[in-house]
Coordinates of N, CA and C in Angstrom, one line a residue:
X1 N -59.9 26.6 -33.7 CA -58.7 26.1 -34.3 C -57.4 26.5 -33.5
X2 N -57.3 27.6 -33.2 CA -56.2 28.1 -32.3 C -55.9 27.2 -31.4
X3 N -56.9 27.0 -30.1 CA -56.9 26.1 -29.4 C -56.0 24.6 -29.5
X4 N -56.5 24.5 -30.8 CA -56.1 22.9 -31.0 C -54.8 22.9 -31.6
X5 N -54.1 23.9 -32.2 CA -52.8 24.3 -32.3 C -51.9 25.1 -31.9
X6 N -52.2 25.4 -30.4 CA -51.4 26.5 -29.9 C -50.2 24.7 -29.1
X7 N -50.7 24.1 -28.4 CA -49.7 23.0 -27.6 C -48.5 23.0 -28.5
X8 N -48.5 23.3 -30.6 CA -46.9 23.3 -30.5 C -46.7 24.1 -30.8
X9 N -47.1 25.6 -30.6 CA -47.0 26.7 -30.8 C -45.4 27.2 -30.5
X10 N -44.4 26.7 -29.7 CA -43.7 26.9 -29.5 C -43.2 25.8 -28.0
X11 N -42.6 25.0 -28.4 CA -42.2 23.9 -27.7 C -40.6 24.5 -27.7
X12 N -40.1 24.2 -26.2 CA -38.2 24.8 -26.2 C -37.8 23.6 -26.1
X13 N -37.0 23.2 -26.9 CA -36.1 21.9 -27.2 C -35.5 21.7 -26.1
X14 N -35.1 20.4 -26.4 CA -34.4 19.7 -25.4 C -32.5 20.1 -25.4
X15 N -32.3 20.4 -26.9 CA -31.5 20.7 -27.3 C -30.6 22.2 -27.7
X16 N -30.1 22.6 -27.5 CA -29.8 24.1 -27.7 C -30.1 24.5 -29.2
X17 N -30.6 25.5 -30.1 CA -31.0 25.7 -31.3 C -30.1 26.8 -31.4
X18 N -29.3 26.9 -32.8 CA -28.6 27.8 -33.2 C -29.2 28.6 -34.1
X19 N -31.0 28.6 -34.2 CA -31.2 29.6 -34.8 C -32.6 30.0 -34.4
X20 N -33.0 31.3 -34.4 CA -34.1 31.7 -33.5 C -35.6 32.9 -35.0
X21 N -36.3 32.6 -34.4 CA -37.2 33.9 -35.1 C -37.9 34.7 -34.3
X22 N -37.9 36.2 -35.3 CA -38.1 37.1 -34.6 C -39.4 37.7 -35.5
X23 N -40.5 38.2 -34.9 CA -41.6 38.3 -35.5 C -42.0 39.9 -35.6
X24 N -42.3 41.0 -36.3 CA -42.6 42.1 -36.4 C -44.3 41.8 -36.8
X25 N -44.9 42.8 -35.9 CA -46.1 43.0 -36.4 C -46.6 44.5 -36.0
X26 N -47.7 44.9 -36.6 CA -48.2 46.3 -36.6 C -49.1 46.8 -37.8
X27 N -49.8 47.5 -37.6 CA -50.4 48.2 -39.0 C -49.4 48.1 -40.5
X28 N -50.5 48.1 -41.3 CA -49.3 48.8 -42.8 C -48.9 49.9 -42.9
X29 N -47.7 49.6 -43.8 CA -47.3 51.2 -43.5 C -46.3 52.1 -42.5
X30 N -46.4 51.0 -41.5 CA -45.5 51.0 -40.2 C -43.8 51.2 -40.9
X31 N -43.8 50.7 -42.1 CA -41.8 50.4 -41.9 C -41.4 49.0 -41.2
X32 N -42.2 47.9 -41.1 CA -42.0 46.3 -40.8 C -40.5 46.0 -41.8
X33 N -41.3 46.5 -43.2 CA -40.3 45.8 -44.2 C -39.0 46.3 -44.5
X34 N -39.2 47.9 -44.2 CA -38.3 48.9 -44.2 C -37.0 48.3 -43.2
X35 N -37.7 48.3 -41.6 CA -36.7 47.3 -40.6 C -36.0 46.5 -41.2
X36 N -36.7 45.7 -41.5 CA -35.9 43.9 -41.7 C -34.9 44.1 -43.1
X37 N -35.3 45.2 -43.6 CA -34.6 45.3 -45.0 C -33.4 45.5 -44.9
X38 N -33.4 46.5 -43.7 CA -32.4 47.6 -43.2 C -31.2 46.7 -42.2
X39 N -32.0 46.2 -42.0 CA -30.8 45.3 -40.5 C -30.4 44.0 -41.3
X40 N -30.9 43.5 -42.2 CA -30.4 42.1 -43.4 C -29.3 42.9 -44.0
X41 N -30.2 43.9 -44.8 CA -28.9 44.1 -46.3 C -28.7 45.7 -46.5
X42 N -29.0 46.4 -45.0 CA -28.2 47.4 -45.3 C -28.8 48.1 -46.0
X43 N -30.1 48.4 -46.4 CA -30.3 48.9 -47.7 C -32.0 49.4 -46.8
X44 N -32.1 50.5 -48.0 CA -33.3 51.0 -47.1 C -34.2 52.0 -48.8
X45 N -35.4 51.3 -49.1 CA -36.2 51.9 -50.3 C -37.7 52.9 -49.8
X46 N -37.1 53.5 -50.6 CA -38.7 54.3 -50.1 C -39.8 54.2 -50.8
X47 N -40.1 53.2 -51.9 CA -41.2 52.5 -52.8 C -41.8 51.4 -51.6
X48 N -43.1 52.1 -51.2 CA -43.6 51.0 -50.6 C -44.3 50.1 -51.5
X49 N -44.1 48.8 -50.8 CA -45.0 47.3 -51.3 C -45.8 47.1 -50.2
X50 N -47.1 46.9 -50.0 CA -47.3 46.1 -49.1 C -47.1 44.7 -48.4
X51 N -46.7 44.6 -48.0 CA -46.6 42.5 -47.7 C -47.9 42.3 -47.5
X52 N -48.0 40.7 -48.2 CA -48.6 40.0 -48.5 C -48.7 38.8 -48.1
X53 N -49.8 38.2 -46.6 CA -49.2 37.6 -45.9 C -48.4 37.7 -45.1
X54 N -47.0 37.4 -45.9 CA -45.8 37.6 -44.8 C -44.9 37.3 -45.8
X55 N -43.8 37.5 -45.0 CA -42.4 37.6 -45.9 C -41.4 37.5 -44.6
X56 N -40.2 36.7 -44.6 CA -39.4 36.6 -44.0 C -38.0 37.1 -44.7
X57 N -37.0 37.1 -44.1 CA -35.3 37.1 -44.2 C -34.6 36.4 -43.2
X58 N -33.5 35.8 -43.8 CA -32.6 35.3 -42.7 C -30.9 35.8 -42.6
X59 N -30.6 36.3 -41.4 CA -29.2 36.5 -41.1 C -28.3 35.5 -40.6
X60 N -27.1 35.5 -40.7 CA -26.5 34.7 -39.7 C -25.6 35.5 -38.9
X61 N -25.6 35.8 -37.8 CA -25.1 36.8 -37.0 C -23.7 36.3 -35.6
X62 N -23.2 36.9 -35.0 CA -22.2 36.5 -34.6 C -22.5 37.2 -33.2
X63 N -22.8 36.9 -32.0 CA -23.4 37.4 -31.3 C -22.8 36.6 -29.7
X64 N -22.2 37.3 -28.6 CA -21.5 37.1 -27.4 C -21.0 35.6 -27.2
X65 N -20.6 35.8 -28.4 CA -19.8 34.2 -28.4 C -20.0 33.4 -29.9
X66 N -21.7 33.3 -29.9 CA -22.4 32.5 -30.7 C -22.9 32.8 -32.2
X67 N -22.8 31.8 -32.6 CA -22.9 32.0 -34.4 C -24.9 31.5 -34.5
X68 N -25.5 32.5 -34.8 CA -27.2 32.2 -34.9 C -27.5 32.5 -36.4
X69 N -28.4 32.0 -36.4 CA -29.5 31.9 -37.8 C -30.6 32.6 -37.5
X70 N -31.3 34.1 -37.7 CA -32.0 34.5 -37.0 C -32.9 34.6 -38.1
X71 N -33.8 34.5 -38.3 CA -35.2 34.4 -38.8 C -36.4 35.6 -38.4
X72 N -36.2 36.6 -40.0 CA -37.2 37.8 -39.0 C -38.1 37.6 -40.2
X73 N -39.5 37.5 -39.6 CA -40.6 37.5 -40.2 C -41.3 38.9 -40.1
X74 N -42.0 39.5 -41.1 CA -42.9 40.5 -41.3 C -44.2 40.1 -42.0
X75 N -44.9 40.5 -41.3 CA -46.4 40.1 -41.0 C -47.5 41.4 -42.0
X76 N -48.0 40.5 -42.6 CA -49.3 41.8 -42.7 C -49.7 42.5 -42.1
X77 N -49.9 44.1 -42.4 CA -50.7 44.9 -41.0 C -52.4 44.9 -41.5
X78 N -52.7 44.2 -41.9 CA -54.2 44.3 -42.4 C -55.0 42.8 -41.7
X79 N -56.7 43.9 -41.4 CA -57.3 42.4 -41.1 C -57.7 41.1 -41.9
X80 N -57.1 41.6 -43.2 CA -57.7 40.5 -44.1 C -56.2 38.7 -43.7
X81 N -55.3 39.6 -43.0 CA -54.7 38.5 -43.4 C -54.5 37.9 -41.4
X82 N -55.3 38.3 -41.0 CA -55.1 37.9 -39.5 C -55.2 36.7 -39.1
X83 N -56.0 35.7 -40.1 CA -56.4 34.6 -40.0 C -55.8 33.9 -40.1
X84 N -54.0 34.6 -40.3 CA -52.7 33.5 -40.2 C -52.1 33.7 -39.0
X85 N -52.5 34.1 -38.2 CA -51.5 34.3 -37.3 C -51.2 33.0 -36.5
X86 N -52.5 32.2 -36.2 CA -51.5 30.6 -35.4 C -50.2 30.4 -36.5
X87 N -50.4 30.3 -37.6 CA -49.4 29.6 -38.3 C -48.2 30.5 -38.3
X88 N -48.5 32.2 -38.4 CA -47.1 32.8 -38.3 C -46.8 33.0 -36.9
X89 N -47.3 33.0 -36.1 CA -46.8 32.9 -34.8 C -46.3 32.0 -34.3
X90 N -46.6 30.5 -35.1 CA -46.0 29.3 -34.0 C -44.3 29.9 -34.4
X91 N -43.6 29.2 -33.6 CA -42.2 28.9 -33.8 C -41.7 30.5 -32.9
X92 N -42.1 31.3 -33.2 CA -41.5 32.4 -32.8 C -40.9 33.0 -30.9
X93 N -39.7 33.5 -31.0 CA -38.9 33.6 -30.2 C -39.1 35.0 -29.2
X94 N -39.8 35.7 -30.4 CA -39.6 37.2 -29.5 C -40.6 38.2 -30.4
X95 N -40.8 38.7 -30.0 CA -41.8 39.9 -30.9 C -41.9 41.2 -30.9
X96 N -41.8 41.9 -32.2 CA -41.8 43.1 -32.3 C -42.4 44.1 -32.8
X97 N -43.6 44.7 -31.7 CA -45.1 45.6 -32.2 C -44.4 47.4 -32.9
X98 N -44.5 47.3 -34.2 CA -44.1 48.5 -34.6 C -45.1 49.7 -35.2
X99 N -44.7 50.7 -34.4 CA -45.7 51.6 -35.1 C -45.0 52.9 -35.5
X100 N -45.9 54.0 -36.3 CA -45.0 54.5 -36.7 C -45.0 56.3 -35.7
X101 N -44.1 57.2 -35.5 CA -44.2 57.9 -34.9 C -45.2 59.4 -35.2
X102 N -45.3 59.5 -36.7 CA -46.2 60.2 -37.2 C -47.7 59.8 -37.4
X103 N -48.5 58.6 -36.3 CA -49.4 58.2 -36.9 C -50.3 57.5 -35.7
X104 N -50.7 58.1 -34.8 CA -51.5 58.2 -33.6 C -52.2 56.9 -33.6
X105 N -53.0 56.9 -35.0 CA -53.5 55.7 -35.2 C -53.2 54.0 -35.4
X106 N -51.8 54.3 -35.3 CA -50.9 53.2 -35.7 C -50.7 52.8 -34.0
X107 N -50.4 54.0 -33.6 CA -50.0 54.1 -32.2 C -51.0 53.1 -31.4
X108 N -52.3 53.6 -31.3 CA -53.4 52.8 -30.8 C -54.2 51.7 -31.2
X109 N -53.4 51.4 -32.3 CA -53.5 49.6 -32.7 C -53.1 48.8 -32.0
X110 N -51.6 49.4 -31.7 CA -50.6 48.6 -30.6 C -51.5 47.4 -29.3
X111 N -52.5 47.8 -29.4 CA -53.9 47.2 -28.3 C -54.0 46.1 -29.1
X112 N -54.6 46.4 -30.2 CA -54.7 45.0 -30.7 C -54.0 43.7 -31.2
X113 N -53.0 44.5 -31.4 CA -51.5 44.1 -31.7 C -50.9 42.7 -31.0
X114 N -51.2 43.6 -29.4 CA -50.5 43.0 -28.2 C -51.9 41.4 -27.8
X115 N -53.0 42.1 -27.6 CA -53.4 41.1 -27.5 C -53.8 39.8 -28.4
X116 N -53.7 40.2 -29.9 CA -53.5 38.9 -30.9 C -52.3 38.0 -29.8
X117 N -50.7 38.9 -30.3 CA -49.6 38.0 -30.0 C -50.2 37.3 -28.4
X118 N -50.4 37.7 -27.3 CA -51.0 36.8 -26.0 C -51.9 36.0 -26.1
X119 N -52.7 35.9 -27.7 CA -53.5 35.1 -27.5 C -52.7 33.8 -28.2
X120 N -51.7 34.1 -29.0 CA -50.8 32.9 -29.4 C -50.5 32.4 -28.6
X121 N -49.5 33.0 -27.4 CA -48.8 32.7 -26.5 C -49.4 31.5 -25.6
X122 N -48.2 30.7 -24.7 CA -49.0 29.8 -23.9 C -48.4 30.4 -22.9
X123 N -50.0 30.4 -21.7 CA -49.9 30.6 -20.5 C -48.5 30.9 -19.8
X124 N -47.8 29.9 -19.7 CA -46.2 29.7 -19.1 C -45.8 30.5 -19.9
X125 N -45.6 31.1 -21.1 CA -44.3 31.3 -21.6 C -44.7 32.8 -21.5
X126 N -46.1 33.5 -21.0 CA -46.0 35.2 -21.3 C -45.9 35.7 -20.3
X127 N -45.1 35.5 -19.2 CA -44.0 36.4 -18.5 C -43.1 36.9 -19.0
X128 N -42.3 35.4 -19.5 CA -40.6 35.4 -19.9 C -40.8 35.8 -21.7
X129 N -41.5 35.9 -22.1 CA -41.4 35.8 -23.6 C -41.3 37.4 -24.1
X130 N -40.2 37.8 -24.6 CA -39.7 38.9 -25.2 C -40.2 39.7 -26.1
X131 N -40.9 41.1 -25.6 CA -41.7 41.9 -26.3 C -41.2 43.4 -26.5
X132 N -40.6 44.0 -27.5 CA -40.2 45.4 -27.7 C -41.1 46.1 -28.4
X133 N -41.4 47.6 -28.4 CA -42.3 48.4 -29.0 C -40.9 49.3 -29.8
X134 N -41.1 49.2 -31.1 CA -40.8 50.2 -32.2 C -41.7 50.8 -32.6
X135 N -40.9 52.7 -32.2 CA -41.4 53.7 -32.7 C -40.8 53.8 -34.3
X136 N -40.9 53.9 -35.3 CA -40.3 54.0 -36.2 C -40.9 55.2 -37.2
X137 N -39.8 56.0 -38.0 CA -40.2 56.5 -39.0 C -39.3 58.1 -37.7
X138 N -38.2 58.4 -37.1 CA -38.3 59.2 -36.0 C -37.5 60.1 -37.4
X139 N -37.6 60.4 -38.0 CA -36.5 60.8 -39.4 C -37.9 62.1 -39.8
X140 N -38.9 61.8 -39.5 CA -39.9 62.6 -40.2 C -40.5 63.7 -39.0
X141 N -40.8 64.7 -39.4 CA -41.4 65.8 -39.0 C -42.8 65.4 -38.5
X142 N -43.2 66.3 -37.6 CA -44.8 66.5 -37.4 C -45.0 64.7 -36.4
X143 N -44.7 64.4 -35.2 CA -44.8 63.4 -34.7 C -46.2 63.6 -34.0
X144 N -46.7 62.3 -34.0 CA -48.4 62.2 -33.5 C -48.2 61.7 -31.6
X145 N -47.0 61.1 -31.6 CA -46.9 60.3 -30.5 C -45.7 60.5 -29.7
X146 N -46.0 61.2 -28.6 CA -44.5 61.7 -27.7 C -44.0 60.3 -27.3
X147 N -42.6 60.3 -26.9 CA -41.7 59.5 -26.7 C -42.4 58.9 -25.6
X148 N -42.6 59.8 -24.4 CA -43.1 59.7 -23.2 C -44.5 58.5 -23.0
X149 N -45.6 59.1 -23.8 CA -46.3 58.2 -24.0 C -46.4 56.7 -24.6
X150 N -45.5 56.7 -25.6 CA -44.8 55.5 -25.8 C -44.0 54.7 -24.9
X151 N -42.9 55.4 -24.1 CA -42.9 54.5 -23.2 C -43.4 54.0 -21.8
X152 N -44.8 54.9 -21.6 CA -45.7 54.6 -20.6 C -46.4 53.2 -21.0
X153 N -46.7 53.1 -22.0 CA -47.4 51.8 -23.0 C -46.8 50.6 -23.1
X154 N -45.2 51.1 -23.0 CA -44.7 49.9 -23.0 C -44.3 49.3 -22.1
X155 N -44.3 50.4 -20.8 CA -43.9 49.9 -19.9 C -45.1 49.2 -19.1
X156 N -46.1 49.6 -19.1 CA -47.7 48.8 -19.0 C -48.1 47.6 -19.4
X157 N -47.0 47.2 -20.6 CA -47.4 45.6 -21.0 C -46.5 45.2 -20.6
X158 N -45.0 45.4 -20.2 CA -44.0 44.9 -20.0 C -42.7 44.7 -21.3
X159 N -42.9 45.8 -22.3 CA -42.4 45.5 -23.2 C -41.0 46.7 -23.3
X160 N -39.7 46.5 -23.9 CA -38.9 47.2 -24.1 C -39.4 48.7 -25.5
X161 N -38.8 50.0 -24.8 CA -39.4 50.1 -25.9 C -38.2 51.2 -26.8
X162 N -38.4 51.1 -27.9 CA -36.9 51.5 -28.7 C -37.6 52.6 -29.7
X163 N -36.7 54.0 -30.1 CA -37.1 54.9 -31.2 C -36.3 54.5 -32.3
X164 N -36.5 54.5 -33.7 CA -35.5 54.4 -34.5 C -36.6 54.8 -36.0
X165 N -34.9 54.6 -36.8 CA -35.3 55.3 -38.3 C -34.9 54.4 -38.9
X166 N -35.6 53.4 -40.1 CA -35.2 52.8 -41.0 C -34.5 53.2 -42.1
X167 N -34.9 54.3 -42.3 CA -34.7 55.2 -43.5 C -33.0 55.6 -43.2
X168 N -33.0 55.7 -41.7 CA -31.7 56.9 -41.7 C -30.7 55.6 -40.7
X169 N -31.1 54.4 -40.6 CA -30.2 53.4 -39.8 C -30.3 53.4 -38.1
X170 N -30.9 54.8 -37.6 CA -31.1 54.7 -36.6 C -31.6 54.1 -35.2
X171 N -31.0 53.5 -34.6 CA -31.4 52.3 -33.6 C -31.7 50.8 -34.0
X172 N -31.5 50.9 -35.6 CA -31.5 49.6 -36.2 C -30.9 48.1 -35.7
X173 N -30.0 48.3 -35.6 CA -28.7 47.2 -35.2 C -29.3 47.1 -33.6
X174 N -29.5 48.3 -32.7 CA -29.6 48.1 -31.4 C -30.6 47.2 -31.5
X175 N -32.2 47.4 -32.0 CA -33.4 46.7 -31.9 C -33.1 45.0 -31.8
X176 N -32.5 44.8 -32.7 CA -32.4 43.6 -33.2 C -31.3 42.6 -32.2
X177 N -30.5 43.4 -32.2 CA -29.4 43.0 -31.3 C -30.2 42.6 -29.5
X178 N -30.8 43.6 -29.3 CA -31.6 43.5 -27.8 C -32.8 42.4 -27.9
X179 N -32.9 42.3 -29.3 CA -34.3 40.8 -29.1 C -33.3 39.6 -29.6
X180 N -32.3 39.7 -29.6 CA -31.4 38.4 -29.8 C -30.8 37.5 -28.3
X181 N -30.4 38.9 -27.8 CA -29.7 38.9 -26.5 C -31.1 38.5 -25.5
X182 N -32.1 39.0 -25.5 CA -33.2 38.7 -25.1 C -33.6 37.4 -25.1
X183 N -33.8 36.8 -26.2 CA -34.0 35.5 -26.5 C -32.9 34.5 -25.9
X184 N -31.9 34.8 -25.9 CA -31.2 34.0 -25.5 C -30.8 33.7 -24.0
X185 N -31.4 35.2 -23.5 CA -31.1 35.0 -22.2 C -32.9 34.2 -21.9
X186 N -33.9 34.2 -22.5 CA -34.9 33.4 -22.1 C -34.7 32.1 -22.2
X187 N -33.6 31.5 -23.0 CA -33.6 30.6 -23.2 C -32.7 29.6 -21.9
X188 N -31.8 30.6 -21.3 CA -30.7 30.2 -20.6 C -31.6 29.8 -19.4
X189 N -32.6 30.3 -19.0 CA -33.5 30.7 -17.7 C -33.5 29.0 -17.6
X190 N -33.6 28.9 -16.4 CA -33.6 27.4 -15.5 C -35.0 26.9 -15.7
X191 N -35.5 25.6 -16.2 CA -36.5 25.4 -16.2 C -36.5 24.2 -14.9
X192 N -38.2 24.3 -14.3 CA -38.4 23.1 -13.3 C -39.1 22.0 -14.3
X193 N -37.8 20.9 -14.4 CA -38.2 20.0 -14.5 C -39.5 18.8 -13.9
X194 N -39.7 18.3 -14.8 CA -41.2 17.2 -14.8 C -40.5 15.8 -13.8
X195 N -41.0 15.7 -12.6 CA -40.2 14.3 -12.8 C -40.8 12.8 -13.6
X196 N -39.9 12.4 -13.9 CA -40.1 11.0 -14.3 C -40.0 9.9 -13.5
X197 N -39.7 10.2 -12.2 CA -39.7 8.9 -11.4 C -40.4 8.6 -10.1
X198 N -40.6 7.9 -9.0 CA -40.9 8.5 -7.9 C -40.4 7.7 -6.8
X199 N -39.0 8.5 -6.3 CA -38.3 7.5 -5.1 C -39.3 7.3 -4.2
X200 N -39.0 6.1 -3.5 CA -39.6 5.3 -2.5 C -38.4 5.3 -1.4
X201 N -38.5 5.4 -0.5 CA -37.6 5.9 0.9 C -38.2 4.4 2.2
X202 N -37.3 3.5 2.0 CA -37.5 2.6 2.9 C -37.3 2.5 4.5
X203 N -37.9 2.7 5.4 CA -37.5 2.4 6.6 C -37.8 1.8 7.3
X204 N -36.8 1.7 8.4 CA -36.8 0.3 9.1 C -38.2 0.1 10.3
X205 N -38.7 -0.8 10.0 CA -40.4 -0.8 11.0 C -39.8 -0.5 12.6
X206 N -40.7 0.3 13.6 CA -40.7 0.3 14.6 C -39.8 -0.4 15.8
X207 N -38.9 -0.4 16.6 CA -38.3 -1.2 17.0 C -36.8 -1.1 16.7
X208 N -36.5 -0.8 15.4 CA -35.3 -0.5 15.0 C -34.6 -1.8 14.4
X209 N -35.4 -2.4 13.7 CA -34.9 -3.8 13.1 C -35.6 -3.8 12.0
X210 N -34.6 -4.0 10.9 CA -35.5 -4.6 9.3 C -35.4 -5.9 9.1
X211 N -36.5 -5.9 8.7 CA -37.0 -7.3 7.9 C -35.9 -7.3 6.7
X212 N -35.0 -9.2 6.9 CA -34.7 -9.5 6.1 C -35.3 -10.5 5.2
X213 N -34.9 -10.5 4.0 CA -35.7 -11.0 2.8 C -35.2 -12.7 3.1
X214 N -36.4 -14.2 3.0 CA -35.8 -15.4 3.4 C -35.5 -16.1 2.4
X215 N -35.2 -15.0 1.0 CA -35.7 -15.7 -0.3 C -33.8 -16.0 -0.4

């Protein structure tokens, strides 16, 4: 099924789009919802819910010029719901693998994480396509995963990689702000056009004289 739905998995318009999505995924537990809560409305709860499926928000943000509609989706961290990912993946702009810093295990998900999202991805688009690693939860004591090593990991897939605290606001605005800027600058990237035609180049036969038409 993938296969047969990845072709619109993410098609770039012909048109410029004033509104983009941005996709979090990782274990539960991670602080997905905590993020998106925190960078929407400011507001940060420490009663976890799990998500279910998924759950989205949308901002409208004001950003080196441009007024965007940004769309951040939060994804289940469980395998029961993995069997959505063609569907939560199409459309999406940029992606964000979060794990948390007290939790080794969360850490070493990140593997699986990464290769779900590439298996969405089409061929062409996973050079340029925008990937950041959130450490999250940096507010808490007793850390499982040095900084260091996190950004060896990230730098191995090609991914940016950012510390922050949902709880305490920390790197919040930055995260978001750098996969916006990101996106946008993938979007600007010069594409090689398909052609649609195919000139024909006429020249004059041998001798240095054309055939004129006796019609």
């Amino acid at each position: 099924m993938r296969h047969s739905l990845s072709r619109f998995w993410r098609r770039r318009p012909m048109f410029r789009r004033s509104h983009l999505k941005i996709l979090l995924t990782g274990n539960s537990g991670v602080g997905k919802s905590a993020l998106m809560n925190q960078y929407v409305n400011n507001r940060f709860s420490s009663r976890y819910r799990a998500t279910i499926g998924a759950d989205f928000l949308s901002k409208q943000v004001h950003i080196d010029g441009q007024t965007l509609t940004v769309q951040i989706w939060d994804t289940a961290g469980t395998e029961r719901f993995q069997s959505l990912g063609t569907a939560l993946y199409r459309g999406s702009d940029c992606c964000l693998l979060v794990f948390d810093v007290t939790s080794a295990s969360s850490f070493q998900a990140l593997d699986k994480w990464h290769k779900q999202l590439l298996l969405q991805i089409e061929p062409e688009e996973e050079p340029t396509f925008p990937i950041a690693v959130i450490g999250n939860k940096t507010d808490l004591e007793n850390h499982e995963v040095s900084s260091e090593e996190a950004e060896l990991w990230s730098k191995l897939h090609d991914a940016k990689y950012f510390e922050a605290s949902a709880k305490e606001a920390t790197n919040v605005q930055e995260v978001f702000e750098w996969a916006i800027r990101a996106v946008l600058k993938n979007r600007r990237a010069p594409e090689q056009p398909e052609p649609d035609a195919v000139h024909l180049e006429t020249r004059p036969p041998e001798g240095g004289h054309r055939e004129k038409c006796g019609c």
